[in-house]
Coordinates of C-alpha atoms and ligand atoms in Angstrom, one line a residue:
M1 CA 46.0 -115.3 93.5
H2 CA 49.0 -113.0 93.4
I3 CA 49.2 -111.6 90.1
G4 CA 52.0 -109.8 88.7
I5 CA 51.2 -106.9 84.9
A6 CA 54.5 -105.3 83.4
G7 CA 53.1 -102.8 81.7
V8 CA 50.6 -99.9 83.1
G9 CA 49.6 -98.1 80.4
L10 CA 46.3 -98.4 79.7
V11 CA 45.3 -101.6 79.4
G12 CA 47.1 -103.1 82.0
R13 CA 44.8 -99.9 83.8
V14 CA 41.7 -101.6 82.5
L15 CA 42.9 -105.4 83.9
A16 CA 44.1 -104.0 87.2
L17 CA 40.2 -102.5 87.6
N18 CA 39.0 -105.6 86.2
L19 CA 41.9 -108.4 88.8
L20 CA 40.7 -106.0 91.8
R21 CA 37.2 -106.3 91.7
Q22 CA 37.7 -110.5 91.1
G23 CA 39.5 -109.8 94.6
H24 CA 43.2 -110.8 93.5
T25 CA 46.1 -109.4 94.8
L26 CA 48.6 -107.1 92.2
T27 CA 52.6 -106.2 91.2
L28 CA 52.4 -104.2 88.6
F29 CA 55.7 -103.1 87.2
D30 CA 56.4 -99.1 84.5
E31 CA 59.3 -98.2 83.8
D32 CA 57.7 -94.9 83.9
T33 CA 56.8 -93.7 87.2
A34 CA 52.4 -93.5 88.2
Y35 CA 52.0 -90.2 86.4
G36 CA 54.4 -90.3 83.7
D37 CA 52.8 -89.7 79.8
K38 CA 55.5 -91.9 78.1
A39 CA 52.3 -94.4 77.6
A40 CA 49.9 -94.0 74.6
G41 CA 47.4 -93.8 76.8
M42 CA 48.2 -90.9 78.1
T43 CA 48.1 -88.7 74.5
A44 CA 44.9 -90.3 73.3
A45 CA 41.9 -88.8 72.3
G46 CA 39.9 -90.8 74.1
M47 CA 37.1 -90.9 70.9
L48 CA 35.0 -93.8 71.6
A49 CA 34.2 -93.4 67.4
V50 CA 32.6 -97.6 67.1
F51 CA 31.2 -96.2 63.2
A52 CA 33.8 -94.2 62.6
E53 CA 36.5 -96.6 63.3
L54 CA 35.2 -99.3 60.9
E55 CA 36.5 -97.6 57.4
S56 CA 39.6 -98.8 57.9
A57 CA 39.0 -100.9 60.8
E58 CA 37.2 -104.6 60.5
S59 CA 33.8 -105.8 61.8
A60 CA 35.2 -107.2 65.0
I61 CA 36.5 -104.1 65.6
F62 CA 32.6 -102.5 66.0
E63 CA 31.5 -105.7 67.9
H64 CA 34.3 -105.1 70.5
G65 CA 33.9 -101.3 70.5
Q66 CA 30.1 -101.2 71.3
R67 CA 31.0 -103.6 74.2
S68 CA 34.1 -101.4 75.5
I69 CA 31.6 -98.5 75.6
A70 CA 28.9 -100.7 78.0
L71 CA 31.3 -101.4 79.9
W72 CA 33.1 -98.0 80.4
P73 CA 30.4 -96.6 82.7
A74 CA 31.0 -99.4 85.4
L75 CA 35.1 -99.2 85.4
L76 CA 35.0 -95.3 85.9
A77 CA 32.2 -95.3 88.6
Q78 CA 35.2 -98.0 90.3
I79 CA 37.7 -94.8 89.8
G80 CA 35.0 -92.3 91.2
I81 CA 35.4 -90.2 87.8
E82 CA 32.3 -90.9 86.0
D83 CA 31.7 -87.8 85.1
A84 CA 35.4 -88.8 82.4
Y85 CA 32.2 -90.0 80.0
S86 CA 30.1 -88.7 77.2
Q87 CA 28.3 -90.6 74.9
E88 CA 26.4 -87.9 72.9
G89 CA 27.3 -88.7 69.4
S90 CA 29.3 -87.4 67.0
I91 CA 30.1 -85.4 63.4
I92 CA 31.6 -86.2 60.5
T93 CA 31.4 -83.5 58.1
A94 CA 34.0 -82.0 54.6
H95 CA 34.6 -78.9 52.8
P96 CA 31.5 -78.3 50.0
Q97 CA 34.3 -79.5 47.1
D98 CA 34.9 -83.0 49.1
Y99 CA 31.3 -84.1 49.7
A100 CA 31.5 -86.9 47.6
E101 CA 34.4 -88.3 49.7
L102 CA 32.0 -87.9 53.0
D103 CA 29.2 -89.3 51.3
H104 CA 31.5 -92.0 49.7
F105 CA 33.0 -92.5 53.7
I106 CA 29.7 -93.1 55.3
E107 CA 28.5 -95.6 52.4
A108 CA 31.2 -97.6 53.2
L109 CA 30.6 -98.0 57.1
K110 CA 26.7 -98.4 55.8
S111 CA 27.9 -101.5 54.0
K112 CA 30.3 -102.8 57.0
V113 CA 27.4 -103.4 60.0
E114 CA 23.8 -103.2 59.9
E115 CA 23.5 -100.4 62.4
A116 CA 24.8 -97.8 60.9
S117 CA 21.3 -97.3 59.2
E118 CA 21.4 -94.5 62.5
I119 CA 23.9 -92.4 60.9
E120 CA 22.4 -89.3 60.5
L121 CA 22.6 -87.2 57.6
L122 CA 22.3 -83.4 58.4
D123 CA 21.8 -80.0 56.3
K124 CA 22.6 -76.7 57.5
A125 CA 19.9 -76.6 59.9
G126 CA 20.8 -79.8 61.1
I127 CA 23.9 -78.9 62.0
T128 CA 23.0 -75.6 63.8
A129 CA 20.3 -77.2 65.7
L130 CA 22.9 -79.7 67.6
E131 CA 26.5 -77.9 67.1
P132 CA 25.7 -74.6 67.0
D133 CA 29.7 -72.8 66.6
L134 CA 29.0 -75.3 62.9
E135 CA 26.6 -73.3 61.3
Q136 CA 28.9 -73.1 58.4
H137 CA 28.8 -76.1 57.1
S138 CA 25.9 -77.2 55.2
R139 CA 26.7 -81.1 55.3
A140 CA 27.7 -83.1 57.7
F141 CA 26.4 -87.0 59.3
F142 CA 25.6 -87.6 63.7
I143 CA 26.6 -90.8 64.8
P144 CA 24.5 -90.5 67.8
Q145 CA 25.9 -93.7 69.5
E146 CA 29.7 -92.5 69.2
G147 CA 32.0 -90.7 73.2
Q148 CA 35.0 -90.6 74.3
V149 CA 36.1 -91.0 77.8
D150 CA 38.6 -88.4 79.4
A151 CA 41.4 -90.0 78.7
Q152 CA 43.7 -88.1 81.0
R153 CA 41.8 -88.2 83.6
F154 CA 41.5 -91.6 83.2
M155 CA 45.5 -91.9 84.1
K156 CA 45.4 -90.0 86.8
A157 CA 42.5 -91.2 88.5
T158 CA 43.5 -94.8 88.1
S159 CA 46.8 -93.7 89.4
D160 CA 45.3 -92.2 92.8
Y161 CA 43.3 -95.9 92.7
L162 CA 46.2 -97.9 92.0
L163 CA 48.7 -96.8 94.7
S164 CA 45.9 -96.1 98.0
H165 CA 44.8 -100.1 96.9
P166 CA 45.7 -102.0 99.6
S167 CA 46.0 -105.1 97.3
V168 CA 48.9 -103.1 95.4
T169 CA 51.7 -102.8 94.9
W170 CA 53.2 -100.6 92.1
H171 CA 57.4 -100.5 90.8
Q172 CA 57.6 -97.7 89.4
E173 CA 60.4 -96.2 86.8
I174 CA 61.0 -100.1 86.7
K175 CA 62.2 -101.6 83.6
V176 CA 61.1 -104.8 82.5
E177 CA 63.5 -107.7 80.8
E178 CA 61.4 -110.4 80.3
V179 CA 58.1 -111.6 81.0
K180 CA 57.3 -115.3 81.0
E181 CA 55.5 -118.4 82.3
G182 CA 54.5 -117.0 85.7
Q183 CA 57.8 -114.7 85.9
I184 CA 58.5 -111.3 85.3
C185 CA 61.9 -109.9 84.7
F186 CA 63.8 -106.8 85.8
A187 CA 67.2 -105.8 87.2
G188 CA 68.5 -109.4 86.4
V189 CA 66.4 -111.0 88.9
C190 CA 62.9 -112.9 88.2
E191 CA 60.0 -112.7 90.7
T192 CA 56.9 -115.6 90.3
Y193 CA 53.5 -115.0 90.4
D194 CA 50.5 -117.4 90.0
W195 CA 50.2 -115.6 86.8
V196 CA 51.2 -112.8 84.8
F197 CA 50.7 -110.5 82.6
D198 CA 52.3 -109.2 79.4
V199 CA 50.8 -105.3 78.6
R200 CA 53.7 -103.2 77.9
G201 CA 52.2 -102.3 74.4
L202 CA 55.0 -101.2 72.1
G203 CA 57.9 -102.2 75.6
A204 CA 56.8 -105.7 74.2
Q205 CA 58.7 -105.7 70.8
D206 CA 62.0 -108.1 71.0
D207 CA 58.8 -110.7 72.4
M208 CA 57.0 -109.7 69.2
S209 CA 58.7 -109.5 66.2
D210 CA 55.9 -108.2 64.2
L211 CA 54.8 -105.6 66.6
R212 CA 55.4 -102.2 65.4
G213 CA 54.6 -97.9 66.3
V214 CA 52.5 -95.9 64.2
R215 CA 53.2 -92.5 64.8
G216 CA 50.6 -90.4 66.4
E217 CA 50.7 -85.9 67.0
V218 CA 48.3 -83.9 68.6
F219 CA 47.7 -80.8 69.5
W220 CA 46.2 -79.8 72.9
L221 CA 44.5 -76.1 72.4
D222 CA 42.8 -73.6 74.9
A223 CA 40.2 -71.8 72.1
P224 CA 37.9 -69.5 74.1
E225 CA 36.1 -68.0 70.7
V226 CA 34.4 -71.6 69.8
N227 CA 32.0 -74.4 71.7
I228 CA 32.0 -77.8 70.2
S229 CA 29.9 -80.0 72.3
R230 CA 31.2 -83.2 70.5
P231 CA 33.9 -84.9 68.9
T232 CA 33.8 -83.6 65.2
R233 CA 36.1 -85.0 62.6
M234 CA 37.0 -83.6 59.5
L235 CA 37.4 -85.2 56.3
H236 CA 39.7 -84.3 53.7
P237 CA 41.7 -86.5 50.8
R238 CA 45.3 -86.3 52.0
Y239 CA 44.0 -85.8 56.2
K240 CA 41.2 -87.2 58.8
I241 CA 41.3 -84.1 61.5
Y242 CA 39.3 -84.5 64.8
I243 CA 38.6 -81.8 66.9
V244 CA 37.7 -83.3 70.8
P245 CA 36.1 -81.1 73.2
R246 CA 37.6 -81.1 76.9
P247 CA 36.0 -79.1 80.1
N248 CA 36.8 -75.3 79.3
N249 CA 36.9 -74.5 75.2
R250 CA 40.3 -77.1 75.6
Y251 CA 39.9 -79.2 72.6
I252 CA 42.3 -81.8 71.8
I253 CA 43.2 -82.2 67.9
G254 CA 44.8 -84.6 66.1
A255 CA 45.9 -86.9 64.7
T256 CA 48.4 -88.0 62.2
E257 CA 49.6 -91.2 61.2
I258 CA 52.4 -92.2 59.8
E259 CA 54.5 -95.4 60.1
S260 CA 57.0 -94.5 62.1
E261 CA 58.2 -95.2 65.6
D262 CA 59.7 -91.7 66.3
K263 CA 58.8 -90.1 69.3
S264 CA 60.9 -86.9 68.1
P265 CA 58.6 -83.7 69.1
M266 CA 56.0 -82.9 65.8
S267 CA 56.9 -82.3 63.1
V268 CA 56.6 -78.5 60.7
R269 CA 54.4 -80.1 58.0
S270 CA 52.2 -81.8 60.6
S271 CA 51.7 -79.4 62.8
L272 CA 50.2 -76.9 59.2
E273 CA 48.3 -79.3 58.3
L274 CA 46.3 -79.5 62.3
L275 CA 46.2 -76.5 62.6
S276 CA 45.5 -75.2 59.7
A277 CA 42.7 -77.3 58.7
V278 CA 41.5 -77.1 62.7
Y279 CA 41.4 -72.8 61.3
S280 CA 39.2 -74.3 58.2
M281 CA 36.5 -76.0 60.6
H282 CA 36.7 -72.5 63.1
S283 CA 37.4 -69.5 62.3
G284 CA 37.1 -68.9 66.2
F285 CA 40.5 -71.1 66.3
A286 CA 42.3 -68.4 64.9
E287 CA 43.4 -67.0 69.2
A288 CA 43.4 -69.6 69.6
R289 CA 46.3 -70.9 72.3
I290 CA 49.2 -73.5 71.8
I291 CA 48.9 -75.2 75.4
N292 CA 51.1 -78.1 74.0
M293 CA 51.7 -80.7 71.3
V294 CA 52.2 -84.6 72.6
T295 CA 53.6 -87.1 69.8
N296 CA 53.8 -91.3 70.9
C297 CA 53.6 -94.4 69.0
R298 CA 50.5 -96.7 69.2
P299 CA 51.2 -100.3 69.2
T300 CA 50.2 -102.0 65.9
L301 CA 50.6 -105.6 64.7
K302 CA 50.4 -107.1 61.2
D303 CA 46.7 -107.0 60.6
N304 CA 45.8 -103.6 63.1
L305 CA 43.8 -106.2 65.1
P306 CA 44.6 -106.7 68.7
A307 CA 46.2 -109.8 69.7
I308 CA 45.4 -111.7 73.2
I309 CA 48.2 -114.3 72.9
Q310 CA 47.9 -117.0 75.7
G311 CA 50.3 -118.9 77.5
E312 CA 50.8 -120.9 80.5
K313 CA 50.7 -118.6 83.9
L314 CA 50.9 -115.7 80.8
T315 CA 48.8 -113.7 78.9
C316 CA 50.2 -111.1 76.5
I317 CA 47.5 -108.1 75.4
N318 CA 49.1 -106.5 72.3
G319 CA 47.8 -104.4 69.6
L320 CA 45.5 -102.2 70.1
Y321 CA 46.9 -99.7 67.3
R322 CA 44.3 -96.4 67.2
H323 CA 41.6 -98.0 69.5
G324 CA 43.4 -99.0 72.9
Y325 CA 40.1 -96.7 74.9
L326 CA 37.3 -97.9 72.0
L327 CA 38.8 -102.2 72.9
A328 CA 40.5 -102.9 75.8
P329 CA 38.1 -102.8 78.6
A330 CA 36.1 -105.4 76.3
I331 CA 39.5 -106.8 75.0
V332 CA 40.8 -107.2 78.2
E333 CA 36.9 -109.3 79.5
E334 CA 37.6 -111.0 76.6
A335 CA 41.0 -112.3 77.8
L336 CA 39.9 -113.2 81.4
S337 CA 37.3 -115.3 80.5
K338 CA 39.3 -117.3 77.8
G339 CA 42.7 -117.9 80.9
I340 CA 42.7 -117.7 84.4
L341 CA 39.1 -116.9 85.1
K342 CA 38.2 -119.5 82.8
Ligands
LIG401 C1 48.0 -90.0 69.0 C2 47.4 -90.7 69.8 C3 45.6 -90.6 69.7 C4 44.9 -91.8 69.6 N1 43.5 -91.4 70.3 C5 42.5 -92.7 70.7 C6 41.3 -92.4 70.1 O1 40.7 -91.1 70.6 N2 40.1 -93.2 71.3 C7 41.6 -95.4 71.4 O2 40.2 -95.5 71.4 N3 42.0 -94.8 71.2 C8 43.7 -93.5 70.7 N4 44.3 -93.8 71.0 C9 45.6 -95.8 70.9 C10 45.5 -95.6 72.8 O3 46.2 -94.7 73.3 C11 46.4 -97.2 72.2 O4 45.6 -97.7 71.4 C12 46.7 -97.7 74.0 O5 47.9 -97.0 74.7 C13 47.4 -99.1 73.9 O6 47.5 -99.8 75.4 P1 48.5 -100.4 75.7 O7 48.2 -100.6 77.1 O8 48.6 -101.9 75.2 O9 49.5 -99.5 75.8 P2 50.3 -98.1 76.4 O10 49.4 -96.7 77.1 O11 51.1 -97.1 75.7 O12 51.0 -98.5 77.4 C14 52.3 -99.6 78.1 C15 52.7 -99.0 79.3 O13 54.3 -100.1 79.4 C16 55.3 -99.8 79.3 N5 56.2 -100.4 79.7 C17 56.5 -100.1 77.8 N6 57.9 -100.6 78.6 C18 58.4 -101.2 79.4 C19 59.4 -102.6 79.8 N7 59.9 -102.6 79.6 N8 58.9 -102.3 81.8 C20 58.1 -101.6 82.2 N9 57.3 -100.7 81.6 C21 57.1 -101.0 80.4 C22 55.1 -98.6 79.9 O14 55.9 -97.2 80.1 C23 53.6 -98.3 79.4 O15 53.3 -97.3 80.5 C24 45.6 -93.4 70.3 C25 47.1 -93.4 70.5 C26 47.6 -92.0 70.3 C27 48.6 -91.9 69.8

């Protein structure tokens, strides 16, 4: 089939990799360049927090998350970056005055899915054995099944792969005006395909009335004095932060969650909260260098859950909210199983 895809963000790329494996020919459209940074998928930390996200999500997220974790290694192998995936578990901790909150958080997870019983309580010795740099903490939980995808490497490697693939035509910097049954319209013309996908994320707002953006801000820090190897969260009554390690002592610190579609630069309040929280986690961050501050919006539906909307020669996938990396492989698999490939 000749398939048109509107939007080459996270979902568009996962979709393209799946469709190419099945032998289809693809025409891709994005309003950004292939290496641009407009997609939320470019901003994401790439955490596969299948348990930690459960506190504020439904158990359907858990099932899709587990399926995605099984699918990620093959997707990354397809584009030659197997090492952009790691699954060495994650850590959740808190300051001593917030231990009740930490215990409550874990109890909430355990009440939602049976598998959460595998979450381990760590004392000071247990924390130090896993992450020596977090030795100042005396209570934490270890979630062995969680992992991460290096989101920025995934985005770059998919650009390289798709641009050089003989079955792909990629129209860059083309704003799609409308996606309808078997057609993608831009610059006043509509092109016809055997099937089309609308995966424009927040860009599909004109066609999905309950789609909203949820602002998220992250820091990138260069911290030679910090050696944390696993995604680590700190719970706090007002804000929750995470530290996601990348090679060469680089860390993503995030993320705010603000009901706003404003993509302007990070606010003073957010920067104070994120940086003071991360410094309180590890004093080695005091001398870290701020190498980037990024803002983007998560495409989110009313119920904060993803949706697959199937029409005649048209599939829309949207609403992946804060779970794009956690869910995209499984959601795409589900969409393809009920759509053109059934
Ligand atoms: C700060 C932050 C941190 C995050 N961290 C995580 C995380 O740790 N783990 C996780 O699982 N998820 C995370 N996410 C969520 C994840 O990034 C999103 O769920 C995911 O990117 C949504 O994918 P998408 O393809 O629907 O949208 P996007 O990735 O935004 O892609 C949409 C694409 O459509 C294009 N487009 C839009 N309108 C048009 C148009 N009219 N014409 C042509 N092209 C168009 C855009 O340019 C873009 O390339 C995070 C998000 C943010 C903002």
